[in-house]
CSV table of C-alpha atoms and ligand atoms in Angstrom, one decimal:
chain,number,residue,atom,x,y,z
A,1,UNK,CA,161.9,243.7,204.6
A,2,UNK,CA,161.2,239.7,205.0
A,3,UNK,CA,162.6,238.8,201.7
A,4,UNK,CA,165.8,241.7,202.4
A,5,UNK,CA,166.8,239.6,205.7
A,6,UNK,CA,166.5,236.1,203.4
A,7,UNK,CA,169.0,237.3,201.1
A,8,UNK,CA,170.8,238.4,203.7
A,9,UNK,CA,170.5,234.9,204.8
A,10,UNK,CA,171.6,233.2,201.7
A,11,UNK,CA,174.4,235.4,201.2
A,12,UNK,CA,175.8,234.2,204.9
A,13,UNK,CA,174.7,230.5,204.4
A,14,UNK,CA,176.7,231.0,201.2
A,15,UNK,CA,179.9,232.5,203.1
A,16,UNK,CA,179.5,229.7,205.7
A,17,UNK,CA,179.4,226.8,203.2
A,18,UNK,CA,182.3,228.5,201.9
A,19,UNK,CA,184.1,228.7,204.8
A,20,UNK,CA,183.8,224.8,205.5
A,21,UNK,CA,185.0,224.5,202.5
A,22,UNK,CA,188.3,226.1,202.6
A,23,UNK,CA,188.4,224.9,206.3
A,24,UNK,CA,188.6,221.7,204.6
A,25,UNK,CA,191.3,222.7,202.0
A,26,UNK,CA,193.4,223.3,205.1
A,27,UNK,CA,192.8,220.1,207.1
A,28,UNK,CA,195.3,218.2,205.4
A,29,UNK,CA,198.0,220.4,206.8
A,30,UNK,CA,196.5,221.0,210.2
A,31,UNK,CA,196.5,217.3,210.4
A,32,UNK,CA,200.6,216.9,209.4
A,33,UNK,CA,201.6,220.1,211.1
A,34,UNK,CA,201.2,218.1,214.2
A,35,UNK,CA,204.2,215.6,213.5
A,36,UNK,CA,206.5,218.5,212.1
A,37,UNK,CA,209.2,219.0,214.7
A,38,UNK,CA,210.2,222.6,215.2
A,39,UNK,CA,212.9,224.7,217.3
A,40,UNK,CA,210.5,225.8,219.8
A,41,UNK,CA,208.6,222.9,220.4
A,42,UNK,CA,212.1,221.2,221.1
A,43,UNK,CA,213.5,223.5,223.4
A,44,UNK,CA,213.3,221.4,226.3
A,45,UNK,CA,215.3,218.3,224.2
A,46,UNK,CA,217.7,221.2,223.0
A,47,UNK,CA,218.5,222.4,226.9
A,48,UNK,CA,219.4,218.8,227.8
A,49,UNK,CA,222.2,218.4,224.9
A,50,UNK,CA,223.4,222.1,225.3
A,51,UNK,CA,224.0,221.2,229.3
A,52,UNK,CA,225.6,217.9,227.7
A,53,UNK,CA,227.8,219.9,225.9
A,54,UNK,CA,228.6,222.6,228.1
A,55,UNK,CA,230.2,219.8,230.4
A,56,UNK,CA,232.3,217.8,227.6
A,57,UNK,CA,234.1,221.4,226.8
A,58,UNK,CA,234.4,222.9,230.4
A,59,UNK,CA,232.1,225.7,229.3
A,60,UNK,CA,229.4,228.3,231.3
A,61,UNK,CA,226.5,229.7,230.4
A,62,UNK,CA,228.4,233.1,229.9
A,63,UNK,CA,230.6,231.0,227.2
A,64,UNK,CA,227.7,229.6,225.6
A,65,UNK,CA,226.4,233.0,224.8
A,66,UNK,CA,229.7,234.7,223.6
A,67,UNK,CA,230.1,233.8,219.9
A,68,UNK,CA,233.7,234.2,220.2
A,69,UNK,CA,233.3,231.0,222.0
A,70,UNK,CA,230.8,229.5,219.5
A,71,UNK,CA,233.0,229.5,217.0
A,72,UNK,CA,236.4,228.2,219.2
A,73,UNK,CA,234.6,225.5,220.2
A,74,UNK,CA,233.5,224.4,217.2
A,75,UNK,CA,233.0,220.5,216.6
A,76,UNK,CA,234.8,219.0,214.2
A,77,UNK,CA,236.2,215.7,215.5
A,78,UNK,CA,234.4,212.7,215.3
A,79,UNK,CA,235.5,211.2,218.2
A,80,UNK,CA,234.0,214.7,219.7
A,81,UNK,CA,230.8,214.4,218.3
A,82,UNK,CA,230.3,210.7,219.2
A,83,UNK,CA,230.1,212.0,223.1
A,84,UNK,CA,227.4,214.3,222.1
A,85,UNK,CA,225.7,212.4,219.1
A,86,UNK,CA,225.3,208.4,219.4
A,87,UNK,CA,227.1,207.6,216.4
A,88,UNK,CA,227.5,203.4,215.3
A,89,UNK,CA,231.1,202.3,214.2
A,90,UNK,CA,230.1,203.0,211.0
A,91,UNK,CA,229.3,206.3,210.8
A,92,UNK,CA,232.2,207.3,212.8
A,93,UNK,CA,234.4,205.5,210.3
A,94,UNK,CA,232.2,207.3,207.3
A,95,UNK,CA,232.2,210.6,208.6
A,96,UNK,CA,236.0,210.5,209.2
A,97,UNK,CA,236.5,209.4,205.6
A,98,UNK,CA,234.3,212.4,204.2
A,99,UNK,CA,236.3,215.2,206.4
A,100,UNK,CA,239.4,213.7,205.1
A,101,UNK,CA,237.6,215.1,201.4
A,102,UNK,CA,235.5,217.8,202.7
A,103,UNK,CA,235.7,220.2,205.7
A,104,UNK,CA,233.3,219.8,208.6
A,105,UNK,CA,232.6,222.1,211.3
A,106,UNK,CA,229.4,223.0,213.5
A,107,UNK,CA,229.1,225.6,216.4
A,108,UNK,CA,228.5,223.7,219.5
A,109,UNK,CA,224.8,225.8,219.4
A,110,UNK,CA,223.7,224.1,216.4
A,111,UNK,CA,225.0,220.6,217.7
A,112,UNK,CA,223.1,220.8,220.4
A,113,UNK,CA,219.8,221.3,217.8
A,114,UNK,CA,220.9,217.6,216.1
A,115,UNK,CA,219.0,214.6,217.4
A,116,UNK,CA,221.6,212.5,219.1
A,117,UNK,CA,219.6,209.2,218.1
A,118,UNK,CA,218.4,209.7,214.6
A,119,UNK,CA,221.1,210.1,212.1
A,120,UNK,CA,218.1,211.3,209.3
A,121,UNK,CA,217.3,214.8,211.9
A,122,UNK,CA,217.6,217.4,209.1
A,123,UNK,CA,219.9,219.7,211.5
A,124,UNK,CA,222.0,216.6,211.8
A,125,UNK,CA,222.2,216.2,207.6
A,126,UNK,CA,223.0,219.6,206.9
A,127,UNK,CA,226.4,219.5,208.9
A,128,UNK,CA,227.5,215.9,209.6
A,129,UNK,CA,229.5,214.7,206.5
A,130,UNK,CA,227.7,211.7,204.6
A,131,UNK,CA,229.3,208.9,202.3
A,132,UNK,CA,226.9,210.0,199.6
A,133,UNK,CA,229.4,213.2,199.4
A,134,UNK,CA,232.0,210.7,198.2
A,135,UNK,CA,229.5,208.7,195.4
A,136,UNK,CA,228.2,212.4,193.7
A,137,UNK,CA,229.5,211.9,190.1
A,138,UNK,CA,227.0,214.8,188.4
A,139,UNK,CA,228.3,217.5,190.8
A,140,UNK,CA,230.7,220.2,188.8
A,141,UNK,CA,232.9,222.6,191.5
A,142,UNK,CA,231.3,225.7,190.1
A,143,UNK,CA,228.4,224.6,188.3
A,144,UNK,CA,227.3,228.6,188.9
A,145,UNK,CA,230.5,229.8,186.9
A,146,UNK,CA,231.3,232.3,189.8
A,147,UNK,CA,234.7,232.0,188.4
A,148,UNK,CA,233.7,233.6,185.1
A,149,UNK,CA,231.7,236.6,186.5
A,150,UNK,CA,234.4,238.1,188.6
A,151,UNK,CA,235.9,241.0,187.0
A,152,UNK,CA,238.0,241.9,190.0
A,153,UNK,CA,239.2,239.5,193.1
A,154,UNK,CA,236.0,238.8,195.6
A,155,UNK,CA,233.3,240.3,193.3
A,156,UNK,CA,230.6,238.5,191.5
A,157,UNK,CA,228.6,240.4,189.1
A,158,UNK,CA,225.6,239.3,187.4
A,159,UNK,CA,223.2,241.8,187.4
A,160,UNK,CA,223.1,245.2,186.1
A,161,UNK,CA,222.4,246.9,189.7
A,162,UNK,CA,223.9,244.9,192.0
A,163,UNK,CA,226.9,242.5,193.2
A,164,UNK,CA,228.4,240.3,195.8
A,165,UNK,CA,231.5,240.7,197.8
A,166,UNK,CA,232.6,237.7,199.3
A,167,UNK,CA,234.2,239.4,202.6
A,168,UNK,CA,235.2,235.9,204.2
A,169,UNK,CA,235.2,232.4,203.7
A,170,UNK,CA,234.6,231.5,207.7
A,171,UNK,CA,231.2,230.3,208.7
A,172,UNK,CA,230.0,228.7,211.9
A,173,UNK,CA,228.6,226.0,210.4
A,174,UNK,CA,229.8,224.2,207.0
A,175,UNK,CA,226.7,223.4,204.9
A,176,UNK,CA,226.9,219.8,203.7
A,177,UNK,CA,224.8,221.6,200.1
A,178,UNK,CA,227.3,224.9,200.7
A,179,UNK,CA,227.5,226.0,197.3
A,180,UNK,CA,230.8,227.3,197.8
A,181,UNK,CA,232.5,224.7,199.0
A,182,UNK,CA,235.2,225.2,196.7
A,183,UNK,CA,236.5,228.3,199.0
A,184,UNK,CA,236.4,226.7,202.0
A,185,UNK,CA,239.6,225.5,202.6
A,186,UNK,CA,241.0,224.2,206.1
A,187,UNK,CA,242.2,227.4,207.0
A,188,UNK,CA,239.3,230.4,207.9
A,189,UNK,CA,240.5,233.7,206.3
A,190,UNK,CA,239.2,237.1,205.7
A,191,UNK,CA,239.6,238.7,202.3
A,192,UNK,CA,242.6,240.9,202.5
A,193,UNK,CA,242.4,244.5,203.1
A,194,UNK,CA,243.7,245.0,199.8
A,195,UNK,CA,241.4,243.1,197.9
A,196,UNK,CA,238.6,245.1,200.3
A,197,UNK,CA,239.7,248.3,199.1
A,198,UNK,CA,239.6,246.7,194.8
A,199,UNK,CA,236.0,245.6,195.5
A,200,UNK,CA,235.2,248.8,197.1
A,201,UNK,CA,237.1,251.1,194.2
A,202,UNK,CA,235.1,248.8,191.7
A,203,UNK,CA,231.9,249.9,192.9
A,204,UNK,CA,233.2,253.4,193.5
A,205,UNK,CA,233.8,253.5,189.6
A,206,UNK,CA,230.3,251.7,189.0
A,207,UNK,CA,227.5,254.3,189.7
A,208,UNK,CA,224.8,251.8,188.1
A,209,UNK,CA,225.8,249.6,190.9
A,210,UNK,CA,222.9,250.7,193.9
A,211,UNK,CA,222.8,247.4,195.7
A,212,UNK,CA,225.8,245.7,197.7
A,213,UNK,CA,225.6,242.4,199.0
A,214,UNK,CA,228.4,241.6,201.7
A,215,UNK,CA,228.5,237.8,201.8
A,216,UNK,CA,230.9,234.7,202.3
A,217,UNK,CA,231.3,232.5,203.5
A,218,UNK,CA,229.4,234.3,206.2
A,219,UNK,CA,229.2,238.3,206.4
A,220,UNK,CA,228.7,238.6,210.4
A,221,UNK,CA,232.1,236.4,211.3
A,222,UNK,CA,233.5,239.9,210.2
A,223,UNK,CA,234.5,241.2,213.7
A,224,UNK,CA,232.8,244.7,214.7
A,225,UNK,CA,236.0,247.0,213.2
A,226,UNK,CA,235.9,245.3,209.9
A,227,UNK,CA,232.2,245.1,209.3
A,228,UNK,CA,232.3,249.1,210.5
A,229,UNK,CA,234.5,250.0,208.2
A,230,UNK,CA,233.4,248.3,205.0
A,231,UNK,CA,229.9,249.4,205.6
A,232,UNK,CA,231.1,252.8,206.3
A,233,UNK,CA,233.1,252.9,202.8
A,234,UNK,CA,229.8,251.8,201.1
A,235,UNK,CA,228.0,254.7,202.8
A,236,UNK,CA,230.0,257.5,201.4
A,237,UNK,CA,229.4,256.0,197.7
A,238,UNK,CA,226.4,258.0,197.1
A,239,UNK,CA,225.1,256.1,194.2
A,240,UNK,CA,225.1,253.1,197.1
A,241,UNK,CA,221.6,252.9,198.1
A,242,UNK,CA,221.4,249.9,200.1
A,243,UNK,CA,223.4,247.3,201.5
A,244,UNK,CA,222.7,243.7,202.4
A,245,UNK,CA,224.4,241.2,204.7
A,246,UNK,CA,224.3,237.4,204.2
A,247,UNK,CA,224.8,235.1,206.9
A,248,UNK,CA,224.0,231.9,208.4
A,249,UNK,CA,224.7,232.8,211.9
A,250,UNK,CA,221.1,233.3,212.7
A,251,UNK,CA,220.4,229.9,212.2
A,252,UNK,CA,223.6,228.5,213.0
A,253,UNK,CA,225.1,230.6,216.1
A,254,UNK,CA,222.6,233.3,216.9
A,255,UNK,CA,224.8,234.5,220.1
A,256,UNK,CA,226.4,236.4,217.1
A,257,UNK,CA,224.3,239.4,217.4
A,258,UNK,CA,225.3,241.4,220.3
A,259,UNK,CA,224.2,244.7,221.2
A,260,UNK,CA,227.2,246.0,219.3
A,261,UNK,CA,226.7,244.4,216.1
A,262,UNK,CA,223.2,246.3,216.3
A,263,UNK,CA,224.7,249.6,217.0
A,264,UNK,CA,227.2,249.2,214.0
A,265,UNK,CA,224.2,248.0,211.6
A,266,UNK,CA,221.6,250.6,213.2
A,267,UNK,CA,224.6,253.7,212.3
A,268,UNK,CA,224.7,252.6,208.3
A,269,UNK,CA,221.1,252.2,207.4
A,270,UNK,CA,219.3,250.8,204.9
A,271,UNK,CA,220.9,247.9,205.9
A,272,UNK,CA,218.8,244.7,204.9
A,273,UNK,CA,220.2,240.9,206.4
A,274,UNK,CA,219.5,237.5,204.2
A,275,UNK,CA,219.5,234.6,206.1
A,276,UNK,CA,219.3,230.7,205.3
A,277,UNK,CA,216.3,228.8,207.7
A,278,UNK,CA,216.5,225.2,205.9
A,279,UNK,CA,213.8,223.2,208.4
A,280,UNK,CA,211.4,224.5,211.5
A,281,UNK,CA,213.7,222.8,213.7
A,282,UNK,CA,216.0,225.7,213.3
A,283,UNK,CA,213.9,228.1,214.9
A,284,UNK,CA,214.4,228.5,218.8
A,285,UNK,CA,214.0,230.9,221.3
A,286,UNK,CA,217.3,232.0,220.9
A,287,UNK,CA,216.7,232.7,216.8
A,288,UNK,CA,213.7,234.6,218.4
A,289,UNK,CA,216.1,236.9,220.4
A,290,UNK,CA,218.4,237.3,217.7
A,291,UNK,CA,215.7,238.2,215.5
A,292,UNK,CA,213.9,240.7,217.8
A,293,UNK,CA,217.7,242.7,218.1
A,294,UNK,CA,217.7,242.7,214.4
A,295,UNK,CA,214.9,244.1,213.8
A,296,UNK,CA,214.8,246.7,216.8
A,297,UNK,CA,217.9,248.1,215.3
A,298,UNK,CA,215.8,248.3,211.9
A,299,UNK,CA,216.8,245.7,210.0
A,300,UNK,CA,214.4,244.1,207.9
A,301,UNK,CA,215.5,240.2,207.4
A,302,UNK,CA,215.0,237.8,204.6
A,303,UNK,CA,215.4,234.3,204.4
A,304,UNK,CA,217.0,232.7,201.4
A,305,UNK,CA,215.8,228.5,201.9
A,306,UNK,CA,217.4,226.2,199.4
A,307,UNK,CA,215.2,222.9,198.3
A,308,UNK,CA,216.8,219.8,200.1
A,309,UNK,CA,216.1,216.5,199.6
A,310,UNK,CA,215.1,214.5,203.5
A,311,UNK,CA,215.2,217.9,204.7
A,312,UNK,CA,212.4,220.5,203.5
A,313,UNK,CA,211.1,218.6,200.3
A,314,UNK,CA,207.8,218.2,201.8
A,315,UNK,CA,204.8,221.1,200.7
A,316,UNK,CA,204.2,220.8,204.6
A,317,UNK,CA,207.2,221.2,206.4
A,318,UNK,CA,208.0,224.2,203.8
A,319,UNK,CA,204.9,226.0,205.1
A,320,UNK,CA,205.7,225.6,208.4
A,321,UNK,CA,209.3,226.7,207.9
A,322,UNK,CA,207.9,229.8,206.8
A,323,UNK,CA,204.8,230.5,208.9
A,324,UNK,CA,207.5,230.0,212.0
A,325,UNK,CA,209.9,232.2,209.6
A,326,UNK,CA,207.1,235.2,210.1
A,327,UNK,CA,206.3,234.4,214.1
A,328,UNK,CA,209.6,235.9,214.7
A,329,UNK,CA,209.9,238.6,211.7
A,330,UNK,CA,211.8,237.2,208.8
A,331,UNK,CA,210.6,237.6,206.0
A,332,UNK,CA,210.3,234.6,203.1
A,333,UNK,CA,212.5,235.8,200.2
A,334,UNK,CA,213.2,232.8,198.0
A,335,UNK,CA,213.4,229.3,197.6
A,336,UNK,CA,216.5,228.1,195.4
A,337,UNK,CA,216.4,224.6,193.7
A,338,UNK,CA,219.8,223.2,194.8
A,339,UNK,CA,222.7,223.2,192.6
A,340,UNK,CA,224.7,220.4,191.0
A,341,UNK,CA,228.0,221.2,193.3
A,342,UNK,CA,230.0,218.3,193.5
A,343,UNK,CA,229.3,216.2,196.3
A,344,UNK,CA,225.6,217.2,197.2
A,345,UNK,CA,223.7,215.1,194.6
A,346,UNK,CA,222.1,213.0,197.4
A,347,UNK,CA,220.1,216.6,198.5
A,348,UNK,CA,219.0,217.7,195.0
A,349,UNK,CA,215.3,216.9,194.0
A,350,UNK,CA,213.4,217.0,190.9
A,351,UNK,CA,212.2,220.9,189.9
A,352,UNK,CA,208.6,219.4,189.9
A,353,UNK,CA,208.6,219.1,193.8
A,354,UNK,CA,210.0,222.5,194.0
A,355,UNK,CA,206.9,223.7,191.8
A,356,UNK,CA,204.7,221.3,194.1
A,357,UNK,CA,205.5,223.0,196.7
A,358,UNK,CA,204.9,227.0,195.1
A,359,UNK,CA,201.4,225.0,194.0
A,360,UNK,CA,201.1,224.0,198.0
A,361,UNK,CA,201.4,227.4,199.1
A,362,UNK,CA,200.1,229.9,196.8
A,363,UNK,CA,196.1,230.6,197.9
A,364,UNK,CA,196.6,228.2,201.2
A,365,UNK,CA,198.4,230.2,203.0
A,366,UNK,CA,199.3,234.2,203.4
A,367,UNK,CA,201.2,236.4,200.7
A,368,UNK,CA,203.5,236.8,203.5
A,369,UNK,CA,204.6,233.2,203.3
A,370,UNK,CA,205.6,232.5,200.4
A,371,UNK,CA,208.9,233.1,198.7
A,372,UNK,CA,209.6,233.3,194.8
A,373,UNK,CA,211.2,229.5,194.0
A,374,UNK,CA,214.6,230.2,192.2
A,375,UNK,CA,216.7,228.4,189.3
A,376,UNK,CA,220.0,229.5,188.9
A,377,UNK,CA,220.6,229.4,185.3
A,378,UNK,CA,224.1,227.7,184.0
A,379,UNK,CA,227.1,229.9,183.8
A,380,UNK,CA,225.7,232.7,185.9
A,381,UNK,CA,222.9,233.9,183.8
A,382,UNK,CA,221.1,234.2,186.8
A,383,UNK,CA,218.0,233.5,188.7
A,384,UNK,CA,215.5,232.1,187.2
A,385,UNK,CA,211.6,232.4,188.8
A,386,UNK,CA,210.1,228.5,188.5
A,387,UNK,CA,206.2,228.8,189.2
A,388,UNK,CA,203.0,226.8,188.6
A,389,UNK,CA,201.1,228.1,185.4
A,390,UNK,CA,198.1,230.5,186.2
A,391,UNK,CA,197.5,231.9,182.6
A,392,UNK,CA,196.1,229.2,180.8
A,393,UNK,CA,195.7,231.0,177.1
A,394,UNK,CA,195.5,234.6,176.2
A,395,UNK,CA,192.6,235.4,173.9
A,396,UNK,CA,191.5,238.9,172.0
A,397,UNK,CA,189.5,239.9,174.7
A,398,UNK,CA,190.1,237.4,177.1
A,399,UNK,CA,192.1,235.5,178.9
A,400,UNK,CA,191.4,232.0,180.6
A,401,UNK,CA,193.3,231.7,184.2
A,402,UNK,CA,193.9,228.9,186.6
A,403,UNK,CA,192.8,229.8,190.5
A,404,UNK,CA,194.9,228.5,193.5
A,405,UNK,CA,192.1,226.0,193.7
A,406,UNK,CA,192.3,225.2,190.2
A,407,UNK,CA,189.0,226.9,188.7
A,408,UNK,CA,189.4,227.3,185.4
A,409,UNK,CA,188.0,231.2,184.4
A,410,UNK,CA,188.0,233.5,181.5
A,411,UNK,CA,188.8,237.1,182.5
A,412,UNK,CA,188.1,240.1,180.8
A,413,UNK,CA,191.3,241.7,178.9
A,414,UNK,CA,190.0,244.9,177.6
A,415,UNK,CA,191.2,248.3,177.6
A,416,UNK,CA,189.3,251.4,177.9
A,417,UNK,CA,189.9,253.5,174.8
B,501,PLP,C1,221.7,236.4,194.2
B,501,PLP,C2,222.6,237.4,193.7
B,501,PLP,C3,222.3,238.7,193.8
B,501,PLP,C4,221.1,239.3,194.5
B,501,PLP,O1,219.9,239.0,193.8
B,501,PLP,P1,218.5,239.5,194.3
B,501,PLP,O2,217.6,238.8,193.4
B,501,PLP,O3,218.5,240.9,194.1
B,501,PLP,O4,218.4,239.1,195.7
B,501,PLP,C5,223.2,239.6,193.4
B,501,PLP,N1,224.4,239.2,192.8
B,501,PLP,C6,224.7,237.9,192.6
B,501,PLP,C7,225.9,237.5,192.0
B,501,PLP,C8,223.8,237.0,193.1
B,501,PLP,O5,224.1,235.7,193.0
């Protein structure tokens, strides 16, 4: 009995050394997590600028939450901004010489998220033009050879299963790292009908394709009719199993999902939404909203993050982008390394920080919070998992493995015959 209860003991003095262990493992983060900024923590900063706003444009509340709105009144004049944001002479002068090159637009939602004093807030550099778009001479206009992998208008096809249509080229925001910058002209447009009905006859007369992403520009600045009836179409192609939506409005202008959106979404299941959550400063009660009418209508959403330089290069603020990711239901999907496009060289970091970050997350933190880190390889050939090594060597009957805390084991690698 005594020396039962003593190894009973051991084993929990064990567990509890153990545990102060790992506690330890984590106190680095619980330390930094402090300084990170996030959406909800801000929400009492973000009121003040959206009432600020709200006044320059002559708007009410009732505006503010009608995406139709949203996207009206969307900024893109400097002289605008620089009521809102407290921009020097300089910057002004800058970000009026980069428009002139590249297109700029933000919601009036997602200006309100910027930091009106500190021209480094990662909302601000992800949709306020920089001179460093003007200085990228690496940056190719395609470097993903969409061009190449279209075999009719608006499709890109990679894979064997799947595709993209490219539905639009409107967003509510303009990405400062969009890798399609190439399609967004000055003027928003739908595709046309026409070139609707190719796509969908193309997949019609693919039955290996079971997959179809709707994207853009963004897939939710379809109005209701349009997004009804291309998801429709897809529905009657029985070798269609699922369908996927990718937008930004989540982050960017989450007013755009209204009750109808739902009901159109809910009526064409399995219908799955990507979305693209750069920082935690993104995510606000209103994303929370968004989220929870998503996902009551059954849509499971993923977020697609993309490796920024000044903006989430940090194995801290990446965790925390997803563990507020999961606080209101969306789900991790991947990391991409950012591609050479020409004019974003000043966001692209070395791979190594990108596999710093996998390195960060994998053991520390749940399953559920981490994505799969992403390399799109040259000339469309695709994605392309990056990941710290864990298999050391492979042996006869062995093989020697690395653990998240860096253990170095053999394991068994036998088979039962
Ligand atoms: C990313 C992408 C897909 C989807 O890939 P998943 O890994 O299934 O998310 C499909 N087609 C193209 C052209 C893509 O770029």
């Amino acid at each position: 009995m005594t020396n039962q209860n003593s190894g009973m003991d051991d084993k929990r003095n064990l567990a509890e050394q153990r545990a102060v262990e790992l506690k330890s493992k984590i106190q680095p983060y619980l330390d930094a997590r402090e300084g990170i900024p996030t959406g909800m923590k801000l929400a009492d900063q973000y009121k003040i600028q959206k009432q600020k706003i709200l006044k320059l444009l002559g708007g009410t509340e009732e505006d503010w939450n009608d995406w139709h709105w949203q996207v009206k009144n969307r900024f893109g004049d400097v002289e605008q901004l620089s009521k809102i944001l407290n921009l020097s002479e300089e910057e002004k002068q800058q970000i009026a010489a980069v428009g002139e090159r590249f297109r700029w637009a933000a919601s009036p939602y997602y200006v309100s998220l910027m930091d009106p004093d500190d021209k480094d807030c990662p909302v601000r550099r992800q949709a306020i033009p920089s001179v460093h778009e003007l200085q990228d001479h690496m940056g190719k206009d395609d470097p993903m050879g969409e061009e190449f992998t279209s075999p009719v208008p608006s499709i890109t096809r990679r894979y064997p299963d799947r595709l993209i249509i490219k539905v639009t080229n409107q967003c509510a925001m303009y990405c400062r790292h969009c890798q399609r910058r190439r399609n967004i002209g000055e003027i928003d447009k739908g595709t046309p009908k026409e070139q609707l009905e190719g796509a969908l006859e193309y997949v019609r007369n693919h039955p290996e394709i079971r997959d179809v992403l709707l994207t853009g520009g963004d897939a939710f600045m379809l109005n209701e009719e349009v997004l009804d009836w291309l998801l429709g179409e897809l529905n009657k192609i029985e070798h269609v199993e699922v369908k996927r939506l990718g937008t930004r409005t989540l982050v960017t202008m989450p007013q755009r999902v209204t009750p109808e959106l739902c009901n159109i979404l809910e009526k064409h299941h399995p219908v799955y939404v990507n979305t693209h959550f750069n920082n935690p400063k993104e995510i606000t009660q209103e994303v929370a909203e968004a989220c929870d009418k998503l996902t009551k209508a059954g849509v499971p959403i993923g977020n697609q993050a993309v490796l920024l330089k000044g903006i989430n290069n940090d194995p801290h603020v990446m965790k925390k982008l997803n563990h507020e990711l999961l606080k209101v239901r969306i789900r991790p999907y991947y990391i991409f390394h950012a591609k050479p496009v020409t004019g974003t060289a000043h966001f692209i970091t070395r791979v190594e920080e990108g596999i710093a970050i996998m390195e960060a997350l994998r053991g520390q933190t749940s399953g559920l919070a981490i994505p799969t880190y992403i390399i799109n390889a040259p000339n469309g050939y695709g994605k392309t998992p990056m990941l710290p090594e864990y298999l050391i060597s492979s042996g006869k009957d062995y093989i020697t493995i690395r653990t998240w805390e860096g253990r170095v084991m053999q394991y068994p690698n036998l088979e039962n015959i």
